[in-house]
Amino acid sequence: MMKKILFVAILFVSLMGGLSTASAQRFIGFATAGVNLGQIEGDDVHGFRKVGVNGGLGVALPLTNNHKWSVSIELLYSQKGSYKRCQDGYFDTIYYHPSMFVDVNRTIPFDPQTKCNISLDYVQVPVLAHYEDMHSGFKFGLGFAWGRLVRAKEVYNGFVRTTNLRSGTYRTNDWSVIVDVEARLYKNLSLDVRWEYSMIPIRKMHYMTGRMENDGSFNLTRDEVIKMQNHVFSIRLSYFFNEKYELNTSYNNKGNRMGTKWRKYIPD
């Protein structure tokens, strides 16, 4: 796995090296950093409460002379997962069922305050096509991403399970679709809001719930196989290294500036 990630990193750095070649006027390098707000569809824990890191490097290639259309590729570290805390006294009887104790790490104490805490860290390579409105400074992107799982840990109902990369609990590859909206804040600095959803389930889990009866027996009320998928919103700041901007001197009849204060400089 590490060899594959290293290969992707070397390939990405090689592509970034093109910034210093004769094509430097075409390629645009950028760095991005921000947060993920995530949940996992199918785990019965709702709400984008899982906070994680999203950051890395990227390179964009304009496809038209006016730079309205472009494509980009990024190399990111992206933390996804699911999180929810319980109210006092909460305890789901799912763990009274013997089969659900198989993958519980008994060396770690039970935490009655934690219902769910799934941590899935990925090295991710998003590829997007973008359209930029030069007048407003907004950029819209659509694409997909391949992610390689590099860390996995999960807590269900206070029990830490023996989940890691070698356990095979989660798929090592995550393919997701991405919708991206970017707004220029000042010259080379932009605010980026991104939506991401797994196209292929990251896990299929045999889910059983029920309740403990007074006679000590377990009454099973739900027994099904569910599909789990990453669902993430990202908020990031991006800085573009070799883009040039000029002061927008376009005004309407009322004396108001037409568009953003700084507009991208497009050489003839």
mmCIF file of C-alpha atoms in Angstrom:
data_model
loop_
_atom_site.group_PDB
_atom_site.id
_atom_site.type_symbol
_atom_site.label_atom_id
_atom_site.label_comp_id
_atom_site.label_asym_id
_atom_site.label_seq_id
_atom_site.Cartn_x
_atom_site.Cartn_y
_atom_site.Cartn_z
ATOM 1 C CA MET A 1 0.000 0.000 0.000
ATOM 2 C CA MET A 2 2.772 2.454 0.920
ATOM 3 C CA LYS A 3 4.469 1.799 -2.440
ATOM 4 C CA LYS A 4 1.284 2.781 -4.265
ATOM 5 C CA ILE A 5 0.898 5.954 -2.227
ATOM 6 C CA LEU A 6 4.566 6.792 -2.788
ATOM 7 C CA PHE A 7 4.114 6.258 -6.528
ATOM 8 C CA VAL A 8 1.135 8.644 -6.584
ATOM 9 C CA ALA A 9 3.123 11.229 -4.606
ATOM 10 C CA ILE A 10 6.107 10.994 -6.978
ATOM 11 C CA LEU A 11 3.818 11.285 -9.988
ATOM 12 C CA PHE A 12 2.139 14.320 -8.457
ATOM 13 C CA VAL A 13 5.455 16.014 -7.628
ATOM 14 C CA SER A 14 6.619 15.341 -11.181
ATOM 15 C CA LEU A 15 3.510 17.056 -12.487
ATOM 16 C CA MET A 16 4.110 19.982 -10.150
ATOM 17 C CA GLY A 17 7.611 20.162 -11.594
ATOM 18 C CA GLY A 18 6.033 21.296 -14.822
ATOM 19 C CA LEU A 19 5.533 24.656 -13.177
ATOM 20 C CA SER A 20 9.207 25.422 -13.736
ATOM 21 C CA THR A 21 9.287 24.299 -17.369
ATOM 22 C CA ALA A 22 8.280 26.102 -20.522
ATOM 23 C CA SER A 23 4.672 25.314 -19.645
ATOM 24 C CA ALA A 24 4.867 27.338 -16.451
ATOM 25 C CA GLN A 25 2.630 30.007 -17.926
ATOM 26 C CA ARG A 26 -0.101 27.413 -18.340
ATOM 27 C CA PHE A 27 0.056 25.436 -15.097
ATOM 28 C CA ILE A 28 -1.170 26.971 -11.852
ATOM 29 C CA GLY A 29 -0.029 25.529 -8.525
ATOM 30 C CA PHE A 30 -1.972 25.920 -5.301
ATOM 31 C CA ALA A 31 -2.024 24.881 -1.653
ATOM 32 C CA THR A 32 -5.245 24.242 0.247
ATOM 33 C CA ALA A 33 -6.136 23.667 3.904
ATOM 34 C CA GLY A 34 -9.398 23.398 5.808
ATOM 35 C CA VAL A 35 -11.816 21.125 7.632
ATOM 36 C CA ASN A 36 -14.126 18.244 6.787
ATOM 37 C CA LEU A 37 -17.595 17.950 8.343
ATOM 38 C CA GLY A 38 -18.572 14.348 7.804
ATOM 39 C CA GLN A 39 -21.000 11.579 8.465
ATOM 40 C CA ILE A 40 -21.376 7.995 7.252
ATOM 41 C CA GLU A 41 -24.616 7.086 5.548
ATOM 42 C CA GLY A 42 -26.012 3.802 6.853
ATOM 43 C CA ASP A 43 -24.526 3.784 10.357
ATOM 44 C CA ASP A 44 -27.697 5.148 12.010
ATOM 45 C CA VAL A 45 -25.758 8.164 13.288
ATOM 46 C CA HIS A 46 -27.050 11.314 11.611
ATOM 47 C CA GLY A 47 -25.476 14.745 11.425
ATOM 48 C CA PHE A 48 -22.224 16.175 10.055
ATOM 49 C CA ARG A 49 -20.466 16.108 13.436
ATOM 50 C CA LYS A 50 -17.203 14.399 12.516
ATOM 51 C CA VAL A 51 -14.566 17.122 12.200
ATOM 52 C CA GLY A 52 -11.368 16.310 10.342
ATOM 53 C CA VAL A 53 -8.489 17.812 8.394
ATOM 54 C CA ASN A 54 -8.551 18.401 4.647
ATOM 55 C CA GLY A 55 -5.381 19.773 3.083
ATOM 56 C CA GLY A 56 -2.655 19.357 0.513
ATOM 57 C CA LEU A 57 -1.319 20.584 -2.818
ATOM 58 C CA GLY A 58 -2.789 20.869 -6.289
ATOM 59 C CA VAL A 59 -2.115 21.921 -9.846
ATOM 60 C CA ALA A 60 -4.578 23.341 -12.371
ATOM 61 C CA LEU A 61 -4.372 23.551 -16.156
ATOM 62 C CA PRO A 62 -6.424 26.188 -18.025
ATOM 63 C CA LEU A 63 -8.089 24.711 -21.104
ATOM 64 C CA THR A 64 -9.020 28.020 -22.776
ATOM 65 C CA ASN A 65 -7.116 31.239 -23.387
ATOM 66 C CA ASN A 66 -9.518 33.191 -21.181
ATOM 67 C CA HIS A 67 -9.029 30.694 -18.315
ATOM 68 C CA LYS A 68 -12.768 30.147 -17.930
ATOM 69 C CA TRP A 69 -12.387 26.372 -18.258
ATOM 70 C CA SER A 70 -9.721 24.375 -16.439
ATOM 71 C CA VAL A 71 -8.949 20.980 -14.938
ATOM 72 C CA SER A 72 -7.196 20.298 -11.645
ATOM 73 C CA ILE A 73 -5.601 17.433 -9.751
ATOM 74 C CA GLU A 74 -4.858 17.443 -6.013
ATOM 75 C CA LEU A 75 -2.976 15.340 -3.487
ATOM 76 C CA LEU A 76 -4.756 15.597 -0.115
ATOM 77 C CA TYR A 77 -4.860 14.182 3.375
ATOM 78 C CA SER A 78 -8.565 13.888 4.211
ATOM 79 C CA GLN A 79 -10.089 12.731 7.514
ATOM 80 C CA LYS A 80 -13.627 11.344 7.305
ATOM 81 C CA GLY A 81 -15.947 9.357 9.544
ATOM 82 C CA SER A 82 -18.882 9.706 11.911
ATOM 83 C CA TYR A 83 -19.366 11.001 15.437
ATOM 84 C CA LYS A 84 -22.126 11.272 18.052
ATOM 85 C CA ARG A 85 -22.152 11.449 21.842
ATOM 86 C CA CYS A 86 -24.891 9.973 24.024
ATOM 87 C CA GLN A 87 -26.949 11.407 26.780
ATOM 88 C CA ASP A 88 -26.414 10.074 30.287
ATOM 89 C CA GLY A 89 -27.832 6.621 30.778
ATOM 90 C CA TYR A 90 -27.936 5.721 27.103
ATOM 91 C CA PHE A 91 -26.977 2.162 26.232
ATOM 92 C CA ASP A 92 -28.001 0.351 23.068
ATOM 93 C CA THR A 93 -28.739 -3.334 23.769
ATOM 94 C CA ILE A 94 -27.170 -4.295 20.452
ATOM 95 C CA TYR A 95 -24.048 -5.259 22.405
ATOM 96 C CA TYR A 96 -25.929 -7.682 24.621
ATOM 97 C CA HIS A 97 -26.079 -9.980 21.620
ATOM 98 C CA PRO A 98 -23.099 -12.384 21.787
ATOM 99 C CA SER A 99 -22.226 -12.143 18.083
ATOM 100 C CA MET A 100 -21.632 -8.392 18.414
ATOM 101 C CA PHE A 101 -18.827 -8.893 20.966
ATOM 102 C CA VAL A 102 -16.549 -10.668 18.512
ATOM 103 C CA ASP A 103 -14.584 -7.600 17.345
ATOM 104 C CA VAL A 104 -14.614 -5.550 20.567
ATOM 105 C CA ASN A 105 -11.213 -4.577 21.953
ATOM 106 C CA ARG A 106 -11.607 -5.628 25.590
ATOM 107 C CA THR A 107 -8.323 -4.006 26.660
ATOM 108 C CA ILE A 108 -9.898 -0.530 26.257
ATOM 109 C CA PRO A 109 -12.495 0.507 28.882
ATOM 110 C CA PHE A 110 -16.105 1.084 27.882
ATOM 111 C CA ASP A 111 -17.035 4.767 27.503
ATOM 112 C CA PRO A 112 -20.752 5.256 28.289
ATOM 113 C CA GLN A 113 -20.714 8.779 26.823
ATOM 114 C CA THR A 114 -19.742 7.765 23.276
ATOM 115 C CA LYS A 115 -22.295 6.289 20.918
ATOM 116 C CA CYS A 116 -20.234 6.402 17.740
ATOM 117 C CA ASN A 117 -16.791 7.644 16.732
ATOM 118 C CA ILE A 118 -15.534 6.329 13.400
ATOM 119 C CA SER A 119 -12.212 7.721 12.162
ATOM 120 C CA LEU A 120 -11.225 7.022 8.550
ATOM 121 C CA ASP A 121 -8.163 8.836 7.198
ATOM 122 C CA TYR A 122 -7.401 8.863 3.468
ATOM 123 C CA VAL A 123 -4.690 9.970 1.087
ATOM 124 C CA GLN A 124 -6.879 11.338 -1.665
ATOM 125 C CA VAL A 125 -6.435 12.348 -5.320
ATOM 126 C CA PRO A 126 -9.351 14.474 -6.614
ATOM 127 C CA VAL A 127 -9.627 15.294 -10.342
ATOM 128 C CA LEU A 128 -12.066 18.095 -11.279
ATOM 129 C CA ALA A 129 -13.210 20.148 -14.237
ATOM 130 C CA HIS A 130 -13.886 23.830 -13.444
ATOM 131 C CA TYR A 131 -15.762 26.753 -14.942
ATOM 132 C CA GLU A 132 -14.905 30.237 -13.663
ATOM 133 C CA ASP A 133 -17.144 33.292 -13.994
ATOM 134 C CA MET A 134 -14.574 36.043 -14.493
ATOM 135 C CA HIS A 135 -17.094 38.762 -13.649
ATOM 136 C CA SER A 136 -18.113 37.467 -10.201
ATOM 137 C CA GLY A 137 -14.955 35.536 -9.335
ATOM 138 C CA PHE A 138 -16.916 32.338 -8.603
ATOM 139 C CA LYS A 139 -15.585 28.994 -9.825
ATOM 140 C CA PHE A 140 -17.684 25.842 -10.133
ATOM 141 C CA GLY A 141 -16.175 22.345 -10.235
ATOM 142 C CA LEU A 142 -17.349 18.799 -10.835
ATOM 143 C CA GLY A 143 -15.327 15.606 -10.697
ATOM 144 C CA PHE A 144 -14.350 12.531 -8.739
ATOM 145 C CA ALA A 145 -11.704 11.406 -6.260
ATOM 146 C CA TRP A 146 -9.820 8.236 -5.444
ATOM 147 C CA GLY A 147 -8.938 7.809 -1.784
ATOM 148 C CA ARG A 148 -6.616 5.261 -0.158
ATOM 149 C CA LEU A 149 -7.419 4.378 3.450
ATOM 150 C CA VAL A 150 -4.355 4.870 5.691
ATOM 151 C CA ARG A 151 -5.974 4.756 9.156
ATOM 152 C CA ALA A 152 -9.153 3.223 10.558
ATOM 153 C CA LYS A 153 -10.577 3.212 14.088
ATOM 154 C CA GLU A 154 -14.158 2.887 15.322
ATOM 155 C CA VAL A 155 -16.153 3.037 18.529
ATOM 156 C CA TYR A 156 -19.738 1.795 18.640
ATOM 157 C CA ASN A 157 -21.875 2.491 21.708
ATOM 158 C CA GLY A 158 -18.847 3.032 23.901
ATOM 159 C CA PHE A 159 -16.954 -0.106 22.824
ATOM 160 C CA VAL A 160 -13.690 0.269 20.885
ATOM 161 C CA ARG A 161 -13.648 -2.354 18.154
ATOM 162 C CA THR A 162 -10.572 -4.048 16.738
ATOM 163 C CA THR A 163 -10.828 -2.110 13.497
ATOM 164 C CA ASN A 164 -7.651 -1.157 11.643
ATOM 165 C CA LEU A 165 -6.195 -1.352 8.139
ATOM 166 C CA ARG A 166 -5.409 -5.066 8.426
ATOM 167 C CA SER A 167 -8.830 -6.027 9.752
ATOM 168 C CA GLY A 168 -10.404 -5.439 6.337
ATOM 169 C CA THR A 169 -13.474 -3.904 7.961
ATOM 170 C CA TYR A 170 -13.531 -0.999 5.491
ATOM 171 C CA ARG A 171 -12.608 -0.931 1.811
ATOM 172 C CA THR A 172 -9.105 0.346 1.260
ATOM 173 C CA ASN A 173 -10.210 2.333 -1.829
ATOM 174 C CA ASP A 174 -12.904 5.011 -1.706
ATOM 175 C CA TRP A 175 -14.271 6.373 -4.994
ATOM 176 C CA SER A 176 -16.348 9.518 -4.563
ATOM 177 C CA VAL A 177 -18.108 12.183 -6.616
ATOM 178 C CA ILE A 178 -17.320 15.853 -5.900
ATOM 179 C CA VAL A 179 -19.154 19.144 -6.415
ATOM 180 C CA ASP A 180 -17.077 22.229 -5.702
ATOM 181 C CA VAL A 181 -17.832 25.972 -5.384
ATOM 182 C CA GLU A 182 -15.004 28.467 -4.987
ATOM 183 C CA ALA A 183 -15.121 32.234 -4.342
ATOM 184 C CA ARG A 184 -12.167 34.580 -4.636
ATOM 185 C CA LEU A 185 -11.572 36.498 -1.396
ATOM 186 C CA TYR A 186 -8.534 38.568 -2.336
ATOM 187 C CA LYS A 187 -6.215 38.173 -5.307
ATOM 188 C CA ASN A 188 -4.658 34.694 -4.964
ATOM 189 C CA LEU A 189 -6.725 33.645 -1.928
ATOM 190 C CA SER A 190 -10.017 31.766 -2.369
ATOM 191 C CA LEU A 191 -12.673 30.190 -0.154
ATOM 192 C CA ASP A 192 -13.691 26.705 -1.255
ATOM 193 C CA VAL A 193 -16.818 24.751 -0.248
ATOM 194 C CA ARG A 194 -16.941 21.136 -1.409
ATOM 195 C CA TRP A 195 -19.527 18.323 -1.263
ATOM 196 C CA GLU A 196 -18.371 14.713 -1.538
ATOM 197 C CA TYR A 197 -20.197 11.382 -1.545
ATOM 198 C CA SER A 198 -18.898 7.816 -1.940
ATOM 199 C CA MET A 199 -19.980 6.164 -5.196
ATOM 200 C CA ILE A 200 -19.168 2.673 -3.886
ATOM 201 C CA PRO A 201 -20.001 1.504 -0.323
ATOM 202 C CA ILE A 202 -16.985 1.675 1.965
ATOM 203 C CA ARG A 203 -18.408 -1.183 4.038
ATOM 204 C CA LYS A 204 -21.264 -3.661 4.228
ATOM 205 C CA MET A 205 -22.249 -4.488 7.804
ATOM 206 C CA HIS A 206 -24.582 -7.107 9.249
ATOM 207 C CA TYR A 207 -26.614 -4.919 11.589
ATOM 208 C CA MET A 208 -28.639 -6.356 14.464
ATOM 209 C CA THR A 209 -30.599 -4.481 17.122
ATOM 210 C CA GLY A 210 -33.043 -5.533 19.807
ATOM 211 C CA ARG A 211 -33.760 -5.384 23.499
ATOM 212 C CA MET A 212 -33.024 -7.435 26.570
ATOM 213 C CA GLU A 213 -36.150 -9.011 28.122
ATOM 214 C CA ASN A 214 -36.771 -9.425 31.857
ATOM 215 C CA ASP A 215 -36.079 -13.154 31.626
ATOM 216 C CA GLY A 216 -32.568 -12.469 30.278
ATOM 217 C CA SER A 217 -33.340 -13.368 26.660
ATOM 218 C CA PHE A 218 -32.475 -11.096 23.731
ATOM 219 C CA ASN A 219 -35.360 -10.081 21.458
ATOM 220 C CA LEU A 220 -34.010 -9.337 17.961
ATOM 221 C CA THR A 221 -35.965 -6.528 16.281
ATOM 222 C CA ARG A 222 -33.722 -5.707 13.309
ATOM 223 C CA ASP A 223 -31.484 -7.977 11.254
ATOM 224 C CA GLU A 224 -30.185 -6.693 7.898
ATOM 225 C CA VAL A 225 -27.085 -5.967 5.834
ATOM 226 C CA ILE A 226 -26.550 -2.229 5.386
ATOM 227 C CA LYS A 227 -24.295 -0.292 3.034
ATOM 228 C CA MET A 228 -22.146 2.496 4.457
ATOM 229 C CA GLN A 229 -20.880 5.491 2.435
ATOM 230 C CA ASN A 230 -18.832 8.573 3.267
ATOM 231 C CA HIS A 231 -20.731 11.879 3.068
ATOM 232 C CA VAL A 232 -18.608 14.993 3.581
ATOM 233 C CA PHE A 233 -18.752 18.785 3.341
ATOM 234 C CA SER A 234 -15.370 20.548 3.215
ATOM 235 C CA ILE A 235 -14.564 24.203 3.889
ATOM 236 C CA ARG A 236 -11.096 25.236 2.747
ATOM 237 C CA LEU A 237 -8.839 28.173 1.959
ATOM 238 C CA SER A 238 -6.768 27.880 -1.221
ATOM 239 C CA TYR A 239 -3.778 29.977 -2.271
ATOM 240 C CA PHE A 240 -2.731 30.039 -5.946
ATOM 241 C CA PHE A 241 0.996 30.584 -6.393
ATOM 242 C CA ASN A 242 1.532 31.783 -9.959
ATOM 243 C CA GLU A 243 -1.680 33.554 -10.876
ATOM 244 C CA LYS A 244 -1.583 37.282 -11.540
ATOM 245 C CA TYR A 245 -4.356 39.749 -10.773
ATOM 246 C CA GLU A 246 -5.088 43.335 -11.696
ATOM 247 C CA LEU A 247 -7.348 45.985 -10.204
ATOM 248 C CA ASN A 248 -10.799 45.886 -11.771
ATOM 249 C CA THR A 249 -11.461 49.335 -13.273
ATOM 250 C CA SER A 250 -14.855 48.491 -14.812
ATOM 251 C CA TYR A 251 -17.701 50.625 -13.433
ATOM 252 C CA ASN A 252 -21.330 50.988 -14.399
ATOM 253 C CA ASN A 253 -23.234 54.210 -15.020
ATOM 254 C CA LYS A 254 -23.966 54.582 -11.289
ATOM 255 C CA GLY A 255 -20.272 54.437 -10.400
ATOM 256 C CA ASN A 256 -20.386 50.961 -8.869
ATOM 257 C CA ARG A 257 -17.632 48.476 -9.634
ATOM 258 C CA MET A 258 -18.721 45.714 -12.002
ATOM 259 C CA GLY A 259 -17.557 42.420 -10.518
ATOM 260 C CA THR A 260 -14.811 41.709 -7.985
ATOM 261 C CA LYS A 261 -12.188 44.263 -6.906
ATOM 262 C CA TRP A 262 -9.375 42.115 -8.239
ATOM 263 C CA ARG A 263 -9.759 40.242 -11.508
ATOM 264 C CA LYS A 264 -7.505 37.632 -13.031
ATOM 265 C CA TYR A 265 -4.889 38.988 -15.392
ATOM 266 C CA ILE A 266 -5.063 37.178 -18.730
ATOM 267 C CA PRO A 267 -1.996 37.820 -20.945
ATOM 268 C CA ASP A 268 -2.597 38.498 -24.626
#
